[in-house]
Every structure is written in structure tokens, then in C-alpha cells.
């Protein structure tokens, strides 16, 4: 009887483990996507408006993927850092406008 009980528990444990593994993979993929977007946007911003203030770099590192995509899309037409980061979120970059390179 003990053997049967253990066999009945196995599919449940396997299901829970698979579910946890999928969650972990999705979390890791989102984290990797966010880091990649942040790194790419930072590189593009530095090429165009270098040097970037530390507060702005921190803001890039803390942003989620959706926010990074919005900023990246604006970068194509922005003439200043303020235009890229004008989100109405009350956090403009803490630096004067940098010349374009």
C-alpha cells in the first residue's frame, strides 16, 4: 500500500515541479529581456547624448521592459534627453540638455 501511495504522489509532484520550472523560465526570460533592452538603450543614449548622469543610468536599470521600449521608440526622434524621458511621471533627467553627437 505504501508503494501505491508514493506512486500517486509522484504525478502531482512532477506537475508542481514542471509548473514551478515554467514560472522560473518565464521570470528569467523577462529579466533577460529587460536587461538586454536596458543595455541597448543605454548604449544608444550614450552615443547620442554622452555622458549620461548616474541618476539616469539608475533609472534605466530599474525600468521594466515596456518602459524601456517606450523610451527606445522616442529616441529616434528626440532632440534631447528630456524628450526621451518625458513620461509625465515627475522624474525628468537631472541634467541639462546635452548636445547631439
Tab-separated table of N, CA and C in Angstrom, residues 9-52:
chain	number	residue	atom	x	y	z
A	9	UNK	N	1.489	10.131	-5.506
A	9	UNK	CA	2.037	11.451	-5.213
A	9	UNK	C	2.982	11.924	-6.319
A	10	UNK	N	3.628	11.020	-6.982
A	10	UNK	CA	4.632	11.375	-7.988
A	10	UNK	C	4.078	12.262	-9.100
A	11	UNK	N	2.932	11.935	-9.732
A	11	UNK	CA	2.446	12.813	-10.795
A	11	UNK	C	2.159	14.222	-10.279
A	12	UNK	N	1.626	14.341	-9.082
A	12	UNK	CA	1.343	15.650	-8.508
A	12	UNK	C	2.637	16.432	-8.306
A	13	UNK	N	3.635	15.790	-7.746
A	13	UNK	CA	4.905	16.474	-7.535
A	13	UNK	C	5.531	16.864	-8.870
A	14	UNK	N	5.436	15.993	-9.826
A	14	UNK	CA	6.001	16.300	-11.134
A	14	UNK	C	5.279	17.488	-11.759
A	15	UNK	N	3.960	17.534	-11.608
A	15	UNK	CA	3.190	18.651	-12.135
A	15	UNK	C	3.605	19.953	-11.455
A	16	UNK	N	3.718	19.931	-10.144
A	16	UNK	CA	4.112	21.125	-9.397
A	16	UNK	C	5.523	21.548	-9.791
A	17	UNK	N	6.400	20.598	-9.928
A	17	UNK	CA	7.765	20.925	-10.321
A	17	UNK	C	7.813	21.525	-11.724
A	18	UNK	N	7.062	20.931	-12.655
A	18	UNK	CA	7.040	21.465	-14.025
A	18	UNK	C	6.460	22.877	-14.048
A	19	UNK	N	5.424	23.081	-13.277
A	19	UNK	CA	4.803	24.401	-13.209
A	19	UNK	C	5.778	25.430	-12.643
A	20	UNK	N	6.470	25.058	-11.587
A	20	UNK	CA	7.465	25.959	-11.000
A	20	UNK	C	8.608	26.241	-11.955
A	21	UNK	N	9.000	25.221	-12.693
A	21	UNK	CA	10.072	25.402	-13.662
A	21	UNK	C	9.644	26.371	-14.765
A	22	UNK	N	8.431	26.238	-15.248
A	22	UNK	CA	7.926	27.155	-16.288
A	22	UNK	C	7.869	28.587	-15.763
A	23	UNK	N	7.414	28.746	-14.539
A	23	UNK	CA	7.379	30.091	-13.950
A	23	UNK	C	8.784	30.690	-13.867
A	24	UNK	N	9.712	29.865	-13.417
A	24	UNK	CA	11.090	30.336	-13.308
A	24	UNK	C	11.675	30.708	-14.657
A	25	UNK	N	11.362	29.911	-15.673
A	25	UNK	CA	11.857	30.213	-17.013
A	25	UNK	C	11.272	31.524	-17.523
A	26	UNK	N	9.979	31.717	-17.325
A	26	UNK	CA	9.346	32.970	-17.771
A	26	UNK	C	9.938	34.169	-17.048
A	27	UNK	N	10.147	34.024	-15.749
A	27	UNK	CA	10.748	35.118	-14.972
A	27	UNK	C	12.156	35.425	-15.485
A	28	UNK	N	12.911	34.373	-15.737
A	28	UNK	CA	14.268	34.558	-16.249
A	28	UNK	C	14.290	35.193	-17.629
A	29	UNK	N	13.350	34.788	-18.475
A	29	UNK	CA	13.262	35.382	-19.806
A	29	UNK	C	12.908	36.860	-19.720
A	30	UNK	N	11.954	37.206	-18.870
A	30	UNK	CA	11.583	38.618	-18.703
A	30	UNK	C	12.754	39.429	-18.163
A	31	UNK	N	13.467	38.869	-17.202
A	31	UNK	CA	14.616	39.568	-16.623
A	31	UNK	C	15.698	39.767	-17.689
A	32	UNK	N	15.942	38.740	-18.486
A	32	UNK	CA	16.939	38.844	-19.548
A	32	UNK	C	16.542	39.850	-20.618
A	33	UNK	N	15.261	39.854	-20.976
A	33	UNK	CA	14.764	40.818	-21.952
A	33	UNK	C	14.950	42.237	-21.427
A	34	UNK	N	14.581	42.455	-20.166
A	34	UNK	CA	14.710	43.780	-19.575
A	34	UNK	C	16.163	44.232	-19.532
A	35	UNK	N	17.045	43.344	-19.133
A	35	UNK	CA	18.472	43.705	-19.070
A	35	UNK	C	19.023	44.032	-20.449
A	36	UNK	N	18.633	43.238	-21.445
A	36	UNK	CA	19.098	43.486	-22.808
A	36	UNK	C	18.604	44.816	-23.349
A	37	UNK	N	17.322	45.108	-23.121
A	37	UNK	CA	16.769	46.387	-23.568
A	37	UNK	C	17.453	47.552	-22.864
A	38	UNK	N	17.675	47.409	-21.574
A	38	UNK	CA	18.324	48.462	-20.805
A	38	UNK	C	19.737	48.718	-21.329
A	39	UNK	N	20.459	47.662	-21.588
A	39	UNK	CA	21.838	47.799	-22.073
A	39	UNK	C	21.874	48.448	-23.460
A	40	UNK	N	20.963	48.011	-24.342
A	40	UNK	CA	20.920	48.573	-25.685
A	40	UNK	C	20.549	50.052	-25.646
A	41	UNK	N	19.520	50.398	-24.882
A	41	UNK	CA	19.096	51.787	-24.799
A	41	UNK	C	20.192	52.660	-24.191
A	42	UNK	N	20.843	52.152	-23.162
A	42	UNK	CA	21.930	52.927	-22.549
A	42	UNK	C	23.042	53.189	-23.566
A	43	UNK	N	23.404	52.187	-24.334
A	43	UNK	CA	24.454	52.341	-25.344
A	43	UNK	C	24.056	53.384	-26.378
A	44	UNK	N	22.814	53.321	-26.833
A	44	UNK	CA	22.353	54.284	-27.827
A	44	UNK	C	22.303	55.694	-27.257
A	45	UNK	N	21.833	55.813	-26.031
A	45	UNK	CA	21.784	57.133	-25.387
A	45	UNK	C	23.180	57.713	-25.193
A	46	UNK	N	24.127	56.870	-24.791
A	46	UNK	CA	25.497	57.338	-24.579
A	46	UNK	C	26.130	57.790	-25.896
A	47	UNK	N	25.818	57.111	-26.978
A	47	UNK	CA	26.366	57.510	-28.271
A	47	UNK	C	25.807	58.849	-28.722
A	48	UNK	N	24.582	59.120	-28.340
A	48	UNK	CA	23.919	60.333	-28.799
A	48	UNK	C	24.022	61.504	-27.828
A	49	UNK	N	23.966	61.226	-26.531
A	49	UNK	CA	23.906	62.298	-25.523
A	49	UNK	C	24.973	62.169	-24.438
A	50	UNK	N	26.044	61.466	-24.672
A	50	UNK	CA	27.040	61.192	-23.644
A	50	UNK	C	27.583	62.471	-23.041
A	51	UNK	N	27.977	62.429	-21.807
A	51	UNK	CA	27.840	61.352	-20.824
A	51	UNK	C	26.454	61.399	-20.161
A	52	UNK	N	26.007	60.243	-19.699
A	52	UNK	CA	24.717	60.158	-19.015
A	52	UNK	C	24.918	60.344	-17.519
